Tab-separated table of C-alpha atoms and ligand atoms in Angstrom:
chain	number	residue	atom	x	y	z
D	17	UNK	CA	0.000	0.000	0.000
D	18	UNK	CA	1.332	3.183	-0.593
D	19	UNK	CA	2.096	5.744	2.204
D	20	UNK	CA	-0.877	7.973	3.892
D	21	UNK	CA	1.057	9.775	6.508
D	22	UNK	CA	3.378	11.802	3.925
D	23	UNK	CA	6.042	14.763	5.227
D	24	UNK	CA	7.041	17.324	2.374
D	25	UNK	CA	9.528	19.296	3.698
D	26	UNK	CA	11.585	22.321	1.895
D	27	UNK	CA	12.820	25.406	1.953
D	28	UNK	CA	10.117	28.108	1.005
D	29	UNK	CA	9.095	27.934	-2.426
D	30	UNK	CA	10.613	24.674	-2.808
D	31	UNK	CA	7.419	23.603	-4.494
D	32	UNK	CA	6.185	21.681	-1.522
D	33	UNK	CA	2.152	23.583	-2.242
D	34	UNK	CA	2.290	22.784	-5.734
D	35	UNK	CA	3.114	19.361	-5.234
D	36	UNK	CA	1.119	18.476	-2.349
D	37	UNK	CA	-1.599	19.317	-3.869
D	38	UNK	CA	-1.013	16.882	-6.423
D	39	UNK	CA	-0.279	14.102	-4.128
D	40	UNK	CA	-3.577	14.367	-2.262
D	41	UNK	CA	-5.591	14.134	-5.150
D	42	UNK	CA	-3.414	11.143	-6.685
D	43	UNK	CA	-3.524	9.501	-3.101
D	44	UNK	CA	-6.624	10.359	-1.458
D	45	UNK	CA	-4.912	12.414	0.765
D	46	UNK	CA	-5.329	15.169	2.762
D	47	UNK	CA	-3.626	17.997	2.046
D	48	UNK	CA	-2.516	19.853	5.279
D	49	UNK	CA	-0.513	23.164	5.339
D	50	UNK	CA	-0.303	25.151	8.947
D	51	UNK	CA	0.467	28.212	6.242
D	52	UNK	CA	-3.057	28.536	4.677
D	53	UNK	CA	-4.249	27.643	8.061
D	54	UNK	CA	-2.534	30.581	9.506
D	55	UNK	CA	-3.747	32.852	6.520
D	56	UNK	CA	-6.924	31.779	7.184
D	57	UNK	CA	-6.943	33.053	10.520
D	58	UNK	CA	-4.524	35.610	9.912
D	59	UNK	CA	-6.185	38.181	12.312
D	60	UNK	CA	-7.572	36.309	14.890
D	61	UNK	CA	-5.740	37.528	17.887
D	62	UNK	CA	-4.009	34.858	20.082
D	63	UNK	CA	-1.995	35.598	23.772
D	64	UNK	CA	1.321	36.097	21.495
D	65	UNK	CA	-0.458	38.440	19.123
D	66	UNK	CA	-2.069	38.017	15.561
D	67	UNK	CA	-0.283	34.966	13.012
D	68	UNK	CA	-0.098	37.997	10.905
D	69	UNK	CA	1.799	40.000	12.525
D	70	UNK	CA	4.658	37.290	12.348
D	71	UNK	CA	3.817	35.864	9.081
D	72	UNK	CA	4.206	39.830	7.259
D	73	UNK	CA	7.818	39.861	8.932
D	74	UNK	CA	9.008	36.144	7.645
D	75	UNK	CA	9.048	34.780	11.337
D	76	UNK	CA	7.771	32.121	12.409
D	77	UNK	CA	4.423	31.906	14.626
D	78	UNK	CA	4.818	30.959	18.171
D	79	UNK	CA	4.935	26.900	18.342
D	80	UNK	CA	1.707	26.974	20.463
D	81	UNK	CA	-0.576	28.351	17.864
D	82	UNK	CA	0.872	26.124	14.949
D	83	UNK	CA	1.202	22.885	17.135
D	84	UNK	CA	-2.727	22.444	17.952
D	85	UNK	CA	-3.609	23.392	14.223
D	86	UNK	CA	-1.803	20.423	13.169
D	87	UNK	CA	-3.213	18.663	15.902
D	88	UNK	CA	-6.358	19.014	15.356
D	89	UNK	CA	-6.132	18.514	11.507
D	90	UNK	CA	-4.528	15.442	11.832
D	91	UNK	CA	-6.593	13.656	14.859
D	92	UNK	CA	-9.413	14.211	12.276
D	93	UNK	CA	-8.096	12.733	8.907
D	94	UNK	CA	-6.825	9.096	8.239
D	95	UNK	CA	-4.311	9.725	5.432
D	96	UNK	CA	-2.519	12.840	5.097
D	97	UNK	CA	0.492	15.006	3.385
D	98	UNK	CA	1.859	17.836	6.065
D	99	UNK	CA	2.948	21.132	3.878
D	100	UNK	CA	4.889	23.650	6.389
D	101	UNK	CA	5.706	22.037	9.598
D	102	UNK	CA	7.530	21.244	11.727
D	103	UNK	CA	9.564	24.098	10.786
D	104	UNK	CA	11.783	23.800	13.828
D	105	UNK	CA	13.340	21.381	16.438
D	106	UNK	CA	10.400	21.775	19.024
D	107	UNK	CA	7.573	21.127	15.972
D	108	UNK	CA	9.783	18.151	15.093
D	109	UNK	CA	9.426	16.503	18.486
D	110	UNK	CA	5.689	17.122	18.973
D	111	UNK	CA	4.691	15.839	15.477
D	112	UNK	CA	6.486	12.874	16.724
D	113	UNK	CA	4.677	12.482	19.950
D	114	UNK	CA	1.056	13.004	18.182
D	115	UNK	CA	1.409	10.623	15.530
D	116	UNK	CA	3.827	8.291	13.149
D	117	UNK	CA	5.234	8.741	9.491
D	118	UNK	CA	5.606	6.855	6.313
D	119	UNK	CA	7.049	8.837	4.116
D	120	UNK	CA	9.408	12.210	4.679
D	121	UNK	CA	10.537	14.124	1.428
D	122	UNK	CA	12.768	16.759	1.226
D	123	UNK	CA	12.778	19.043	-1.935
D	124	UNK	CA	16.081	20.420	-3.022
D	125	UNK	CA	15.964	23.145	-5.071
D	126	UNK	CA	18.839	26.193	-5.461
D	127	UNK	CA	18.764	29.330	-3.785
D	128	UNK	CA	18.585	31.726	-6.479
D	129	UNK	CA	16.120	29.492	-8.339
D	130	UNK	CA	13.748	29.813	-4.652
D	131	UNK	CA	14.254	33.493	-4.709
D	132	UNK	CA	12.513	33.948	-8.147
D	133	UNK	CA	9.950	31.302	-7.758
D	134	UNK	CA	8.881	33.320	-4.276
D	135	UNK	CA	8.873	36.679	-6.077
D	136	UNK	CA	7.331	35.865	-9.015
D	137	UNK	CA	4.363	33.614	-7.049
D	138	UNK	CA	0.577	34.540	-7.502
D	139	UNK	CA	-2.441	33.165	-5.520
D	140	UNK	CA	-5.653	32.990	-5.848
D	141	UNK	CA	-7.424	33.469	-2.569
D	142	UNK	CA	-10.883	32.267	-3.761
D	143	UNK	CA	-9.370	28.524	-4.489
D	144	UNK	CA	-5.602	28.054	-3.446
D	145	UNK	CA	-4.417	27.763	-6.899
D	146	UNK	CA	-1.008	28.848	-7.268
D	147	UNK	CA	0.887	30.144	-10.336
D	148	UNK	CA	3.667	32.387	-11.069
D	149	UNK	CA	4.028	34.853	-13.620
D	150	UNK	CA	6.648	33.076	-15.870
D	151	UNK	CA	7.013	29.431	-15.020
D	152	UNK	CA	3.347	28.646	-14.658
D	153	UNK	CA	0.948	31.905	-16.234
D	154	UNK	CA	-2.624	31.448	-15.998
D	155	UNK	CA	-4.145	31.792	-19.794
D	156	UNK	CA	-5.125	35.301	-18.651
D	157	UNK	CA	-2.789	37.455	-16.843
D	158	UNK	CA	-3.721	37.834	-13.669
D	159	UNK	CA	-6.985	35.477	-13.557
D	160	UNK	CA	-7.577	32.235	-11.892
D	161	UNK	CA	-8.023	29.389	-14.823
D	162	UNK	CA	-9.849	27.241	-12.278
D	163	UNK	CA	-11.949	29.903	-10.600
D	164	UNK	CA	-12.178	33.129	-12.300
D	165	UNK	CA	-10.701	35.098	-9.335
D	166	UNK	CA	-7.890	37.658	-9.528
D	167	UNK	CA	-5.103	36.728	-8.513
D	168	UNK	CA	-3.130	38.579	-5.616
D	169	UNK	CA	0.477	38.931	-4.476
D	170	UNK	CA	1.105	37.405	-0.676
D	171	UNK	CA	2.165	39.663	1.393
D	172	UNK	CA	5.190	38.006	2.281
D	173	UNK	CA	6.478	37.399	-1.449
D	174	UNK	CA	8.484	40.652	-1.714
D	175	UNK	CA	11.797	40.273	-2.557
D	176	UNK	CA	12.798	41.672	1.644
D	177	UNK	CA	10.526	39.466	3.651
D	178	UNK	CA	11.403	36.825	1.171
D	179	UNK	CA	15.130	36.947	1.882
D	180	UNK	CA	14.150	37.155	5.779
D	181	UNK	CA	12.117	34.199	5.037
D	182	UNK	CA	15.045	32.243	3.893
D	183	UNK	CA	17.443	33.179	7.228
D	184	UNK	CA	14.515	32.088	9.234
D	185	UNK	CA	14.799	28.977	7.874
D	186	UNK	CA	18.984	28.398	7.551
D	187	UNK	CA	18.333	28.864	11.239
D	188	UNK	CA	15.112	26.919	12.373
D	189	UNK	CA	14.305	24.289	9.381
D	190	UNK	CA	17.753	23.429	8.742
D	191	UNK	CA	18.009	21.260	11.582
D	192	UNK	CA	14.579	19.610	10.940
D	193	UNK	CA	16.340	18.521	7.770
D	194	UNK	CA	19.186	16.932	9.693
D	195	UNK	CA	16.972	15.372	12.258
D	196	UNK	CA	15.082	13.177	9.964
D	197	UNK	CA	18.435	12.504	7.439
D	198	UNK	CA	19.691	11.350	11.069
D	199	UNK	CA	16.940	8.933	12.118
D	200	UNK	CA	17.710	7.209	8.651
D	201	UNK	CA	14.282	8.609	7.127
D	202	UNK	CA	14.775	11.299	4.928
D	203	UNK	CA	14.115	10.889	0.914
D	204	UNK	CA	16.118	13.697	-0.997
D	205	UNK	CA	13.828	14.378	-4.275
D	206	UNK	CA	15.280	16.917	-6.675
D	207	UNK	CA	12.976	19.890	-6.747
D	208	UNK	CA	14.397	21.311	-10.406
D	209	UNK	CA	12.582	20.297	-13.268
D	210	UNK	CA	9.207	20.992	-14.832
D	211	UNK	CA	6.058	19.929	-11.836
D	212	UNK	CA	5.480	17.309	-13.732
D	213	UNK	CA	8.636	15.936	-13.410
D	214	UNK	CA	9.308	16.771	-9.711
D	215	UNK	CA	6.005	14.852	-9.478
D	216	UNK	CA	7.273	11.819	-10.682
D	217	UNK	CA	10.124	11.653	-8.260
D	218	UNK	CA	8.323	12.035	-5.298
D	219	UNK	CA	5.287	9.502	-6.338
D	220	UNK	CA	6.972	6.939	-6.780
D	221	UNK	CA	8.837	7.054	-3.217
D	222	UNK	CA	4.978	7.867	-1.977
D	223	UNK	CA	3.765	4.594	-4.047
D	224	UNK	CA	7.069	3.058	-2.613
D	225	UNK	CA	8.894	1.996	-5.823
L	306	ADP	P1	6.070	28.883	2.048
L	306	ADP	O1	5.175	27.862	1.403
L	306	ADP	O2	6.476	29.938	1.103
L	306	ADP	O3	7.221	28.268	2.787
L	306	ADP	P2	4.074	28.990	4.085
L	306	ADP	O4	2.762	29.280	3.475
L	306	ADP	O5	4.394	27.578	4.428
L	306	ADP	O6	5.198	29.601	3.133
L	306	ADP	O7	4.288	29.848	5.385
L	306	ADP	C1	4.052	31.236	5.393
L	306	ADP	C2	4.334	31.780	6.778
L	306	ADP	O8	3.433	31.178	7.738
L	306	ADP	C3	5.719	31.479	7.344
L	306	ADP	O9	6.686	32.438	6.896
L	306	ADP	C4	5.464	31.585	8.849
L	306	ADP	O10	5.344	32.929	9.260
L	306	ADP	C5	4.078	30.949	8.979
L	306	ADP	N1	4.163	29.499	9.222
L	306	ADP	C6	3.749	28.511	8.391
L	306	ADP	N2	3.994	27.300	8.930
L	306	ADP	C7	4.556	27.528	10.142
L	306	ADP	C8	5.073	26.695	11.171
L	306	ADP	N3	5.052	25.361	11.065
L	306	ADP	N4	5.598	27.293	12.277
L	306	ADP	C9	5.633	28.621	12.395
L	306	ADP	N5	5.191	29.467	11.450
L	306	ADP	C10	4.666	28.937	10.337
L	307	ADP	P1	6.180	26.279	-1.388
L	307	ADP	O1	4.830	25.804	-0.937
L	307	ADP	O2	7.262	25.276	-1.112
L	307	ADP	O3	6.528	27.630	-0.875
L	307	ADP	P2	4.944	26.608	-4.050
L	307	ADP	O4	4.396	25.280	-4.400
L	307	ADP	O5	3.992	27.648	-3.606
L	307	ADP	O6	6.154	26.412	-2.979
L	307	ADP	O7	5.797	27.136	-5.294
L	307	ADP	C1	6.449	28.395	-5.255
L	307	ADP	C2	6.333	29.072	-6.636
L	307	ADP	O8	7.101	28.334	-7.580
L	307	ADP	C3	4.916	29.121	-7.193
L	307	ADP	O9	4.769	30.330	-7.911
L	307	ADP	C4	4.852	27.931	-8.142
L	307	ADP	O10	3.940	28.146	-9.217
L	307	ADP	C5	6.283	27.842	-8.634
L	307	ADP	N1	6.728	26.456	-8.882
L	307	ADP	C6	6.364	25.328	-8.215
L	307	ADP	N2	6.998	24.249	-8.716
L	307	ADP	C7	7.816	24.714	-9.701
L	307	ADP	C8	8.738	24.083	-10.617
L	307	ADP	N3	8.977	22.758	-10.582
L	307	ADP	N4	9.391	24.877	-11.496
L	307	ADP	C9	9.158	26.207	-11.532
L	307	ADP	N5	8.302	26.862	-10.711
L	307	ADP	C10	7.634	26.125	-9.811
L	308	ZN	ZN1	-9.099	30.317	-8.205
């Protein structure tokens, strides 16, 4: 059988939206992501202030608020692929104390290649599609193919909170990475390549070929 408790893990714009995506409706899966959770609730004010107020800077939101998202999207779905977390050592640990894995992916994919796919990203807020203005353009510029919607600019895809972004991870995620190439666990997919062929790679460790 192929794996229902799938990791994707990645520096930002890695891919890991696009392809998760893909890989719950190939699988059955559910596709989880603690960062259209948090932009969902982006205002809703919490004892360590708004997710937005963290997210618009590149930080990361206090582990209390993210932790008992994923909790409670988990407890209430059989097969799933996490998008966004554990983004740090302390995430790590609690993921592993609420539940087991079967598959953890890491997408490589070069710096200055993540730097353009960030900046050039647009979202539609209407359906989650994602697209970007010169790797993958909607038919009409600036128009949702699947929806209609116009498509909008995240706040945190300028080129300054982008860069932030990136240090927040060197510092936090980067040891996630280790942790899980250290337990033995870790798949390293290349992230390069058209989504279609990024897709293959990671199916077939999914399907377990
Ligand atoms: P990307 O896909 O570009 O990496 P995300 O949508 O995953 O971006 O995350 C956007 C922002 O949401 C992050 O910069 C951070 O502020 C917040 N966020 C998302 N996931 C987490 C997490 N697991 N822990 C803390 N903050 C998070
Ligand atoms: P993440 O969730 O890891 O931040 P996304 O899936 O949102 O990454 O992708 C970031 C941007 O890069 C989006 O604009 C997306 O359309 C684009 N993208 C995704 N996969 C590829 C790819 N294989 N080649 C080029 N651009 C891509
Ligand atoms: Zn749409």
């Amino acid at each position: 059988m192929s794996a229902d408790h799938v990791l994707l893990l990645g520096p930002p714009g890695a891919g890991k939206g696009t392809q998760s995506k893909r890989l719950a409706e190939e699988f059955g899966l559910e596709h989880v992501t603690t960062g259209d959770a948090l932009r969902a609730n982006k205002h809703m004010e919490t004892e360590h202030g708004t997710p937005a107020s963290f997210m618009n800077e590149g930080e990361l939101v206090p582990d209390a608020v993210v932790n008992e998202i994923v909790q409670e999207a988990l407890s209430s779905t059989d097969g799933w692929v996490l998008d966004g977390y554990p983004r740090n050592l302390s995430q790590a640990e609690y993921l592993t104390d609420i539940t087991d894995l079967d598959a953890v992916l890491y997408l490589d994919v070069d710096r200055d290649e993540l730097v353009d796919r960030l900046t050039g990203r647009r979202v539609c807020e209407e359906c989650g599609a994602n697209y970007h203005v010169e790797f993958n353009p909607p038919e009409t510029e600036g128009i949702c193919d699947a929806c209609g919607a116009t498509l909008v600019q995240r706040d945190d895809d300028n080129e300054e909170t982008v860069r932030e972004r990136l240090r927040v991870y060197d510092e936090n995620t980067a040891d996630v990475i280790d942790h899980y190439r250290d337990e033995g666990a870790l798949v390293e997919v290349d992230g390069e390549g058209t989504p279609d062929e990024v897709f293959e790679r990671i199916a077939d460790v999914v399907r377990g070929d």
